[in-house]
Amino acid sequence: MIQDIITIIHDYWLLLLIGQYPNGPLGGLANTIILSLLAILLAFPVSILLALARLSKWRALRWPVTGLVYVTRGVPLLMLILWCYFLVPLWTGADVPSFLIMLVTLVVYEGAFLSEVVRAGIVSLGQGQMDAARALGHSHLSAMRFVILPQALYNMIPSMISTFVSTIKDTTLGYVINVPDLTFAASQVNNQLFTQPFQVFIILAAVYYVLCWSLTYVANSLERRIARRRAGPRRNARLATEAVPLKTLVEQP
Amino acid sequence: MTMPVSPLQDGQAIRLSDVCKSYGDYPVLRHINAEVGRGEVVVICGPSGSGKSTLIRTVNRLEEINSGSINFEGQNIHAPMRGRELNRLRSRIGFVFQSFNLFPHLSAVENVSMSPIRVKGVSADVARDKAIKLLDRVGLADKANSYPGQLSGGQQQRVAIARALAMEPPVMLFDEPTSALDPEMVGEVLSVMKSLAADGMTMLCVTHEMGFARDVADRIWFIDAGEILEMAPPKDFFQNPRHPRAQRFLSDLRH
Ligand SMILES: Nc1ncnc2c1ncn2[C@@H]1O[C@H](COP(=O)(O)OP(=O)(O)OP(=O)(O)O)[C@@H](O)[C@H]1O
Ligand SMILES: [Mg+2]
């Protein structure tokens, strides 16, 4: 059993790592990572725009975007992939590579998820920061850019990493539209060997596990560090809610 | 809707004309008519929930009003106007909050210099020099590089005052600037406010610090249930308040 696994790794490591490249398209683990990274990097700005639209005072912007986020979050990812797979070629009229379709789907899906995190991060800062910026003469956008987002996004770093982890796991669904990723490579190996599915898929699971676990570990330690930074600096400040104005009614001599 | 703005008379900085505001059916400000002279220090006092914060927040339009007008520098702050125009007017009215609202991701000097740079387009070097001078003025030159979280409440509020002053506003508004502070820190903030008043700043302050009101204010507005019931110099207000509710307010204070 162990011997089988070692043999499989020995024989197929290159296929699992980069697919059929350079004789075919890039695939394997490399493609999984590239796809996930691109997805999260593009989903990030998308999520900020979606969050700002959801917090906008204009209904014409707020309502459709809220609807979009709800629908996206409410349907299974597989459904979105299939929609894009059939709709995008209809729409563009061209033969779109499955990698691109998967990328678009992931950006929309993770963008909608992250936008909720961004929105919560903005709302949790409270009205005081926005009031202070507006009172100094900042426009809404300028207040967002220089005051609100730097704080909200900093607090968001751990969520970004967890979303990256889910993205990595979600890329496996690209299998149904033949995206040449790690899962696809593993199933190619499985088809060639035919008799050792258990061994092949143990390798597959182990690779995903190590990748995701180490990222989760990084996210957790960052989270702890950020929590400490947030707690530490505030220790001297008494919160406004603690203040009882009537108690400070003092007649000074 | 918004009425035509009543003009400022000589020496007036702000004029509120027939300002009304309600939350739903509940009126918070009823027909406020008042003006603040240039260089005048006005203290607003009144019981909790009487509408003091709401009133002072309408002056730079952090709160909208239902009717009336507020004239500042010849313009009705509450007239329909472009965002850019409102931002320009706001930048000329300093505001100090009860809960400081410093930007926690920026150091003290960055808190003070950020808005001149981003809003007014002042160069970073000039803004920084100015910020250090202002921090010096509020007694915090040595804390320029500290973050708000590393400062005491009194120090944070002094940075917040410096931050407002950095925009060079001709008028400053204070909403209970010392109410969130431990008692031993109240004095340091009040003394900064006193020195501002002595320099001729026009100030509108909501505060429960009656000693400050007595020593520094030119006039006191007493507000209850959304109405200004009494406007008087501190001496008159403290020695013989005319309105029964002002009398009750003061006698409650003394106990
Ligand atoms: N967003 C709001 N919605 C509904 N009612 C509000 C809102 N904000 C304030 N109020 C009400 O308006 C009234 C005036 O509030 P305001 O904060 O101006 O009082 P205040 O005089 O500043 O009181 P305090 O001394 O407690 O700060 C209060 O009765 C308050 O409950
Ligand atoms: Mg108040």
Coordinates of C-alpha atoms and ligand atoms in Angstrom, one line a residue:
Chain A
M1 CA 0.0 0.0 0.0
I2 CA 2.6 2.6 1.1
Q3 CA 4.8 1.1 -1.5
D4 CA 2.1 1.7 -4.2
I5 CA 1.7 5.3 -3.1
I6 CA 5.5 5.9 -3.3
T7 CA 5.6 4.3 -6.8
I8 CA 2.7 6.4 -8.0
I9 CA 4.4 9.6 -6.7
H10 CA 7.6 8.5 -8.3
D11 CA 6.1 7.9 -11.7
Y12 CA 3.6 10.7 -11.9
W13 CA 4.8 13.6 -9.8
L14 CA 5.4 15.8 -12.8
L15 CA 1.9 15.2 -14.2
L16 CA 0.4 15.9 -10.8
L17 CA 2.6 19.0 -10.5
I18 CA 2.2 20.7 -13.8
G19 CA -0.1 18.5 -15.9
Q20 CA 0.9 17.9 -19.5
Y21 CA 2.9 21.0 -19.8
P22 CA 4.9 21.8 -21.9
N23 CA 3.3 19.3 -24.4
G24 CA -0.2 20.4 -23.4
P25 CA -1.8 23.0 -21.3
L26 CA -0.5 23.8 -17.8
G27 CA -2.3 21.7 -15.3
G28 CA -1.9 19.9 -12.0
L29 CA -1.1 21.5 -8.7
A30 CA 0.5 24.5 -10.4
N31 CA -2.7 25.3 -12.2
T32 CA -4.8 24.8 -9.0
I33 CA -2.6 27.4 -7.3
I34 CA -2.6 29.8 -10.2
L35 CA -6.4 29.5 -10.5
S36 CA -7.0 30.1 -6.8
L37 CA -4.6 33.0 -6.6
L38 CA -6.0 34.7 -9.6
A39 CA -9.5 34.1 -8.3
I40 CA -8.8 35.6 -4.9
L41 CA -6.8 38.5 -6.3
L42 CA -9.7 39.5 -8.7
A43 CA -12.4 38.7 -6.1
F44 CA -10.8 41.1 -3.7
P45 CA -11.5 44.4 -5.6
V46 CA -14.8 43.0 -6.8
S47 CA -15.8 42.4 -3.2
I48 CA -14.9 46.0 -2.2
L49 CA -17.0 47.4 -5.0
L50 CA -19.9 45.1 -4.1
A51 CA -19.7 46.0 -0.4
L52 CA -19.6 49.8 -1.2
A53 CA -22.6 49.4 -3.5
R54 CA -24.5 47.5 -0.8
L55 CA -23.8 50.3 1.7
S56 CA -24.6 53.0 -0.9
K57 CA -27.4 55.5 -0.2
W58 CA -28.7 55.0 -3.7
R59 CA -31.3 52.3 -3.9
A60 CA -30.8 51.8 -7.6
L61 CA -27.3 50.6 -6.8
R62 CA -28.0 48.9 -3.4
W63 CA -30.9 46.8 -4.3
P64 CA -29.7 45.0 -7.5
V65 CA -26.3 44.3 -5.9
T66 CA -27.9 43.0 -2.7
G67 CA -30.0 40.7 -4.8
L68 CA -27.0 39.5 -6.7
V69 CA -25.0 38.8 -3.6
Y70 CA -28.0 36.9 -2.1
V71 CA -28.6 34.8 -5.2
T72 CA -24.9 34.0 -5.5
R73 CA -24.6 33.0 -1.9
G74 CA -27.8 31.0 -2.0
V75 CA -27.0 28.7 -4.9
P76 CA -24.5 25.8 -4.9
L77 CA -21.2 26.7 -6.6
L78 CA -21.7 23.8 -9.0
M79 CA -24.8 25.4 -10.3
L80 CA -23.0 28.6 -11.0
I81 CA -20.2 26.8 -12.8
L82 CA -22.7 25.0 -15.1
W83 CA -24.6 28.3 -15.8
C84 CA -21.3 30.0 -16.7
Y85 CA -20.3 27.0 -18.8
F86 CA -23.4 27.2 -20.9
L87 CA -24.1 30.9 -20.8
V88 CA -20.7 32.5 -21.3
P89 CA -20.1 30.9 -24.7
L90 CA -23.7 31.9 -25.8
W91 CA -23.0 35.4 -24.7
T92 CA -19.6 35.9 -26.2
G93 CA -20.2 33.6 -29.1
A94 CA -16.6 32.3 -28.8
D95 CA -15.1 29.1 -27.5
V96 CA -14.0 30.1 -24.0
P97 CA -11.4 27.9 -22.3
S98 CA -12.7 26.1 -19.3
F99 CA -10.0 27.7 -17.1
L100 CA -11.4 31.1 -17.9
I101 CA -15.0 30.0 -17.2
M102 CA -14.0 28.6 -13.8
L103 CA -12.0 31.8 -13.0
V104 CA -15.0 34.0 -13.8
T105 CA -17.3 31.8 -11.7
L106 CA -14.9 31.8 -8.7
V107 CA -14.5 35.5 -8.9
V108 CA -18.2 36.1 -8.8
Y109 CA -18.8 33.5 -6.1
E110 CA -15.9 34.4 -3.8
G111 CA -16.4 38.1 -4.5
A112 CA -20.0 37.8 -3.2
F113 CA -18.8 36.0 -0.1
L114 CA -15.9 38.4 0.6
S115 CA -18.2 41.4 0.1
E116 CA -20.2 40.3 3.2
V117 CA -16.9 40.2 5.1
V118 CA -15.9 43.7 3.9
R119 CA -19.4 45.0 4.6
A120 CA -19.3 43.6 8.2
G121 CA -15.8 45.1 8.6
I122 CA -17.0 48.5 7.6
V123 CA -20.1 48.4 9.7
S124 CA -18.3 47.2 12.7
L125 CA -16.1 50.3 12.7
G126 CA -19.2 52.3 13.7
Q127 CA -20.5 55.6 12.6
G128 CA -18.0 57.7 14.5
Q129 CA -15.1 57.2 12.1
M130 CA -17.2 58.2 9.1
D131 CA -18.6 61.2 11.0
A132 CA -15.1 62.4 12.0
A133 CA -13.9 62.1 8.4
R134 CA -17.0 63.9 7.0
A135 CA -16.7 66.7 9.6
L136 CA -13.1 67.3 8.4
G137 CA -14.4 67.8 4.9
H138 CA -13.7 64.4 3.3
S139 CA -16.1 63.2 0.7
H140 CA -17.7 59.8 1.2
L141 CA -15.3 58.2 -1.2
S142 CA -12.3 59.9 0.4
A143 CA -13.4 58.9 3.9
M144 CA -13.8 55.3 2.6
R145 CA -10.4 55.3 1.0
F146 CA -8.3 56.9 3.7
V147 CA -10.2 56.1 6.9
I148 CA -12.6 53.3 6.7
L149 CA -11.2 50.8 4.2
P150 CA -7.6 50.8 5.6
Q151 CA -9.0 49.7 9.0
A152 CA -11.7 47.3 7.7
L153 CA -9.3 45.6 5.2
Y154 CA -6.5 45.2 7.8
N155 CA -9.0 43.5 10.1
M156 CA -10.0 41.3 7.1
I157 CA -6.7 39.8 6.3
P158 CA -7.4 36.5 8.2
S159 CA -10.8 36.2 6.4
M160 CA -9.1 36.7 3.1
I161 CA -6.8 33.8 3.8
S162 CA -9.7 31.5 4.8
T163 CA -11.5 32.5 1.7
F164 CA -8.4 31.6 -0.2
V165 CA -8.5 28.2 1.4
S166 CA -12.1 27.7 0.4
T167 CA -11.2 28.8 -3.1
I168 CA -8.5 26.2 -3.3
K169 CA -11.1 23.5 -2.3
D170 CA -13.7 25.0 -4.7
T171 CA -11.4 24.7 -7.7
T172 CA -11.8 20.9 -7.5
L173 CA -15.3 21.4 -8.9
G174 CA -13.7 22.6 -12.1
Y175 CA -13.4 18.9 -12.7
V176 CA -17.0 18.8 -14.1
I177 CA -16.0 21.2 -16.9
N178 CA -12.6 19.7 -17.5
V179 CA -10.4 22.4 -16.0
P180 CA -6.9 20.8 -16.0
D181 CA -6.1 21.1 -12.3
L182 CA -4.7 18.8 -9.7
T183 CA -7.9 16.8 -9.3
F184 CA -8.1 16.4 -13.1
A185 CA -4.4 15.2 -13.2
A186 CA -5.1 12.7 -10.4
S187 CA -8.1 11.3 -12.2
Q188 CA -5.9 10.9 -15.3
V189 CA -3.4 9.0 -13.3
N190 CA -6.3 6.9 -11.9
N191 CA -7.5 6.1 -15.4
Q192 CA -4.1 5.0 -16.5
L193 CA -3.5 2.7 -13.5
F194 CA -7.1 1.7 -13.2
T195 CA -6.6 -0.6 -10.2
Q196 CA -5.4 1.8 -7.5
P197 CA -8.1 4.5 -7.0
F198 CA -7.7 4.4 -3.3
Q199 CA -4.0 5.1 -3.4
V200 CA -4.3 7.9 -6.0
F201 CA -7.0 9.7 -4.2
I202 CA -5.1 9.4 -0.8
I203 CA -2.3 11.3 -2.5
L204 CA -4.8 13.9 -3.8
A205 CA -6.4 14.4 -0.4
A206 CA -3.0 14.7 1.3
V207 CA -1.8 17.4 -1.0
Y208 CA -5.0 19.4 -0.5
Y209 CA -4.9 18.9 3.2
V210 CA -1.3 20.0 3.6
L211 CA -1.9 23.1 1.4
C212 CA -5.1 24.2 3.2
W213 CA -4.0 23.3 6.6
S214 CA -0.8 25.4 6.4
L215 CA -2.7 28.4 5.1
T216 CA -5.3 28.0 7.9
Y217 CA -2.4 27.9 10.3
V218 CA -1.1 31.2 8.9
A219 CA -4.6 32.7 9.0
N220 CA -5.1 31.8 12.7
S221 CA -1.8 33.2 13.8
L222 CA -2.4 36.4 11.9
E223 CA -5.8 36.6 13.4
R224 CA -4.4 36.3 16.9
R225 CA -1.8 39.0 16.2
I226 CA -4.4 41.3 14.8
A227 CA -6.7 40.7 17.7
R228 CA -3.8 41.5 20.1
R229 CA -3.0 44.7 18.2
R230 CA -6.6 45.8 18.3
A231 CA -7.0 45.0 22.0
G232 CA -3.7 46.4 23.1
P233 CA -3.9 49.9 21.8
R234 CA -7.4 50.4 23.1
R235 CA -6.7 49.6 26.7
N236 CA -6.4 53.2 27.8
A237 CA -9.4 54.6 26.1
R238 CA -12.6 54.5 27.9
L239 CA -15.4 53.7 25.6
A240 CA -18.0 56.4 25.1
T241 CA -20.7 54.0 26.3
E242 CA -19.0 53.7 29.6
A243 CA -19.2 57.4 30.2
V244 CA -22.1 58.6 32.3
P245 CA -22.4 62.2 31.5
L246 CA -24.5 63.1 34.6
K247 CA -21.8 61.9 36.9
T248 CA -19.4 64.4 35.5
L249 CA -21.7 67.3 36.3
V250 CA -19.3 69.1 38.5
E251 CA -19.4 72.6 39.8
Q252 CA -15.9 73.8 39.6
P253 CA -15.0 76.4 42.2
Chain B
M1 CA -38.7 72.6 2.8
T2 CA -35.7 74.9 3.1
M3 CA -36.5 78.5 3.5
P4 CA -34.5 81.3 2.0
V5 CA -31.5 81.9 4.3
S6 CA -31.8 84.9 6.6
P7 CA -28.7 87.0 6.1
L8 CA -25.9 87.3 8.7
Q9 CA -25.6 90.6 10.4
D10 CA -22.3 92.3 11.1
G11 CA -20.1 90.3 13.5
Q12 CA -22.2 87.1 13.3
A13 CA -20.6 83.8 12.5
I14 CA -23.6 81.4 12.5
R15 CA -27.3 82.1 12.5
L16 CA -29.9 79.4 13.0
S17 CA -33.4 80.4 11.8
D18 CA -36.5 78.5 12.7
V19 CA -34.7 75.1 12.7
C20 CA -37.0 72.1 13.2
K21 CA -36.1 68.5 13.3
S22 CA -38.0 65.4 14.3
Y23 CA -37.4 61.7 14.3
G24 CA -40.7 60.3 12.9
D25 CA -43.4 62.1 15.0
Y26 CA -41.0 62.9 17.8
P27 CA -39.8 66.5 17.6
V28 CA -36.1 66.8 18.7
L29 CA -35.6 70.5 17.7
R30 CA -38.4 73.0 17.7
H31 CA -38.1 76.3 16.0
I32 CA -34.6 77.1 17.1
N33 CA -33.6 80.7 16.5
A34 CA -30.2 81.7 17.6
E35 CA -27.0 83.3 16.4
V36 CA -23.3 83.0 17.4
G37 CA -21.2 86.1 17.1
R38 CA -17.7 86.1 15.7
G39 CA -15.2 85.2 18.5
E40 CA -18.1 84.4 20.8
V41 CA -18.0 81.3 23.1
V42 CA -21.4 79.8 23.6
V43 CA -22.1 76.9 26.0
I44 CA -25.1 74.8 25.4
C45 CA -26.5 73.0 28.4
G46 CA -29.6 71.1 29.3
P47 CA -30.8 67.8 30.6
S48 CA -30.0 64.5 28.9
G49 CA -32.0 63.8 25.8
S50 CA -32.9 67.5 25.3
G51 CA -31.4 67.7 21.8
K52 CA -28.0 69.2 22.5
S53 CA -26.0 66.8 20.3
T54 CA -28.7 66.9 17.6
L55 CA -28.5 70.7 17.6
I56 CA -24.8 71.0 17.3
R57 CA -24.6 68.2 14.7
T58 CA -27.0 70.1 12.5
V59 CA -24.6 73.0 12.3
N60 CA -22.1 71.1 10.1
R61 CA -24.9 69.0 8.7
L62 CA -23.9 65.7 10.2
E63 CA -27.7 65.7 10.9
E64 CA -30.3 66.8 8.4
I65 CA -33.1 69.1 9.5
N66 CA -36.8 69.2 8.4
S67 CA -37.2 72.9 8.0
G68 CA -35.4 76.2 8.7
S69 CA -31.9 77.3 7.7
I70 CA -28.5 77.6 9.2
N71 CA -26.4 80.5 7.8
F72 CA -22.6 80.1 7.9
E73 CA -20.4 82.5 5.9
G74 CA -23.5 83.7 4.0
Q75 CA -24.5 80.3 2.8
N76 CA -27.3 78.0 4.1
I77 CA -25.6 74.9 5.2
H78 CA -28.8 73.0 4.6
A79 CA -29.6 74.2 1.1
P80 CA -29.4 71.6 -1.6
M81 CA -25.9 71.8 -2.8
R82 CA -23.1 69.8 -4.5
G83 CA -21.2 67.4 -2.3
R84 CA -18.0 69.3 -3.0
E85 CA -19.5 72.6 -1.7
L86 CA -20.8 70.9 1.4
N87 CA -17.4 69.3 2.0
R88 CA -15.7 72.7 1.7
L89 CA -18.1 74.3 4.2
R90 CA -17.6 71.4 6.6
S91 CA -13.9 71.7 6.4
R92 CA -14.3 75.3 7.8
I93 CA -16.2 74.1 10.9
G94 CA -14.1 72.1 13.3
F95 CA -15.9 69.4 15.3
V96 CA -14.8 67.6 18.4
F97 CA -16.6 64.5 19.5
Q98 CA -17.4 63.1 22.9
S99 CA -15.7 59.8 21.9
F100 CA -12.7 61.4 20.2
N101 CA -13.1 59.4 17.0
L102 CA -9.4 59.5 16.3
F103 CA -8.3 57.3 13.4
P104 CA -6.7 54.4 15.1
H105 CA -4.6 53.3 12.2
L106 CA -2.7 56.6 12.0
S107 CA -0.2 58.1 14.4
A108 CA -1.0 61.3 16.2
V109 CA 0.8 63.4 13.7
E110 CA -0.8 61.6 10.8
N111 CA -4.2 62.1 12.3
V112 CA -3.6 65.8 12.4
S113 CA -1.9 66.1 9.0
M114 CA -4.0 63.7 6.9
S115 CA -7.0 65.9 6.1
P116 CA -5.0 69.0 5.1
I117 CA -3.1 66.7 2.7
R118 CA -6.1 64.8 1.3
V119 CA -8.8 67.4 1.5
K120 CA -7.0 70.7 1.0
G121 CA -4.0 69.4 -1.1
V122 CA -1.4 70.8 1.3
S123 CA 2.0 69.2 0.6
A124 CA 3.0 66.4 3.0
D125 CA 6.0 68.3 4.5
V126 CA 4.1 71.5 5.1
A127 CA 1.2 69.6 6.7
R128 CA 3.5 67.6 8.9
D129 CA 5.3 70.7 10.2
K130 CA 2.0 72.4 10.9
A131 CA 0.7 69.2 12.7
I132 CA 3.7 69.2 14.9
K133 CA 3.2 72.8 15.8
L134 CA -0.4 72.1 16.6
L135 CA 0.5 69.1 18.7
D136 CA 2.9 71.3 20.6
R137 CA 0.1 73.8 21.1
V138 CA -2.0 71.2 22.8
G139 CA 1.0 70.0 24.8
L140 CA 1.7 66.8 23.0
A141 CA 4.8 67.4 20.9
D142 CA 6.4 64.4 22.4
K143 CA 3.5 62.1 21.4
A144 CA 3.6 62.9 17.7
N145 CA 4.5 59.3 16.7
S146 CA 2.2 57.5 19.2
Y147 CA -0.9 55.8 18.0
P148 CA -4.3 56.7 19.5
G149 CA -4.4 53.4 21.4
Q150 CA -1.2 54.3 23.2
L151 CA -2.6 57.6 24.5
S152 CA -4.8 58.4 27.5
G153 CA -8.3 59.7 26.9
G154 CA -7.3 63.2 27.7
Q155 CA -4.4 63.0 25.3
Q156 CA -6.6 61.5 22.6
Q157 CA -9.1 64.4 22.9
R158 CA -6.3 66.9 22.7
V159 CA -5.0 65.3 19.5
A160 CA -8.6 65.4 18.2
I161 CA -8.7 69.2 18.9
A162 CA -5.4 69.6 17.0
R163 CA -6.8 67.5 14.2
A164 CA -9.8 69.8 13.9
L165 CA -7.6 72.9 14.1
A166 CA -5.4 71.7 11.3
M167 CA -8.1 72.6 8.8
E168 CA -7.9 76.2 10.1
P169 CA -11.6 76.5 10.7
P170 CA -13.0 79.9 11.9
V171 CA -15.5 78.1 14.0
M172 CA -15.2 75.1 16.4
L173 CA -18.0 72.9 17.7
F174 CA -17.6 70.7 20.8
D175 CA -20.1 67.9 21.7
E176 CA -19.4 67.0 25.4
P177 CA -15.6 66.8 24.8
T178 CA -14.9 65.8 28.4
S179 CA -17.7 63.5 29.2
A180 CA -15.9 60.3 28.2
L181 CA -12.8 61.2 30.3
D182 CA -11.7 60.1 33.7
P183 CA -12.1 63.1 36.1
E184 CA -8.3 63.7 36.4
M185 CA -8.1 64.3 32.6
V186 CA -10.9 66.8 32.3
G187 CA -8.7 69.7 33.2
E188 CA -6.1 69.3 30.5
V189 CA -8.8 69.3 27.8
L190 CA -10.6 72.3 29.3
S191 CA -7.4 74.3 29.5
V192 CA -6.8 73.7 25.8
M193 CA -10.3 74.9 25.1
K194 CA -9.8 77.9 27.3
S195 CA -6.7 78.9 25.4
L196 CA -8.5 78.6 22.1
A197 CA -11.2 80.9 23.5
A198 CA -8.6 83.4 24.6
D199 CA -7.2 83.4 21.1
G200 CA -10.6 84.6 19.8
M201 CA -11.9 81.3 18.3
T202 CA -15.7 81.2 17.7
M203 CA -16.9 78.2 19.8
L204 CA -20.1 76.4 20.3
C205 CA -19.7 73.9 23.1
V206 CA -22.1 71.3 24.6
T207 CA -20.7 70.6 28.0
H208 CA -21.8 69.8 31.6
E209 CA -18.7 71.6 32.9
M210 CA -20.3 74.5 34.6
G211 CA -17.0 75.9 35.9
F212 CA -15.9 76.2 32.2
A213 CA -19.2 77.7 31.3
R214 CA -18.9 80.3 34.1
D215 CA -15.3 81.3 33.3
V216 CA -15.1 81.1 29.6
A217 CA -18.6 81.4 28.0
D218 CA -19.9 84.7 26.7
R219 CA -23.4 83.2 26.7
I220 CA -25.2 80.1 27.7
W221 CA -28.1 78.5 25.8
F222 CA -30.3 76.4 28.0
I223 CA -32.1 73.8 26.0
D224 CA -34.9 71.5 27.1
A225 CA -37.1 69.2 25.0
G226 CA -35.8 70.7 21.8
E227 CA -36.4 74.3 22.7
I228 CA -33.9 77.0 23.7
L229 CA -35.6 78.3 26.8
E230 CA -33.0 80.7 27.9
M231 CA -30.0 82.6 26.4
A232 CA -28.0 84.6 28.9
P233 CA -24.5 85.6 30.0
P234 CA -23.3 83.0 32.5
K235 CA -23.5 85.5 35.4
D236 CA -27.2 86.0 34.8
F237 CA -27.9 82.4 34.0
F238 CA -26.3 81.1 37.2
Q239 CA -27.5 83.8 39.5
N240 CA -31.0 84.2 38.5
P241 CA -32.2 81.8 35.8
R242 CA -35.6 83.0 34.7
H243 CA -37.2 79.9 33.3
P244 CA -38.5 77.4 35.9
R245 CA -36.9 74.5 34.0
A246 CA -33.6 76.2 34.0
Q247 CA -34.0 76.8 37.8
R248 CA -34.7 73.1 38.3
F249 CA -31.8 72.1 36.1
L250 CA -29.4 74.3 38.1
S251 CA -30.7 73.1 41.4
D252 CA -30.3 69.5 40.3
L253 CA -26.7 70.2 39.4
R254 CA -25.9 71.5 42.8
H255 CA -27.0 68.3 44.5
Ligands
LIG1 N1 -31.3 58.3 15.5 C1 -32.4 58.6 16.3 N2 -33.6 58.1 16.2 C2 -34.6 58.4 17.0 N3 -34.4 59.2 18.1 C3 -33.2 59.8 18.3 C4 -32.1 59.5 17.4 N4 -31.1 60.2 17.9 C5 -31.5 60.9 19.0 N5 -32.8 60.6 19.2 C6 -33.6 61.2 20.3 O1 -33.6 62.6 20.2 C7 -33.5 63.2 21.5 C8 -32.3 64.1 21.5 O2 -31.1 63.4 21.5 P1 -29.7 64.1 21.7 O3 -28.7 63.0 21.5 O4 -29.6 65.3 20.8 O5 -29.8 64.6 23.2 P2 -28.6 65.2 24.1 O6 -29.2 66.4 24.6 O7 -27.4 65.3 23.3 O8 -28.5 64.1 25.3 P3 -27.2 63.6 26.1 O9 -27.0 64.6 27.2 O10 -27.7 62.3 26.6 O11 -26.1 63.5 25.1 C9 -33.4 62.1 22.5 O12 -34.7 61.9 23.1 C10 -33.0 60.9 21.7 O13 -33.6 59.7 22.2
MG2 MG -25.4 64.3 23.5

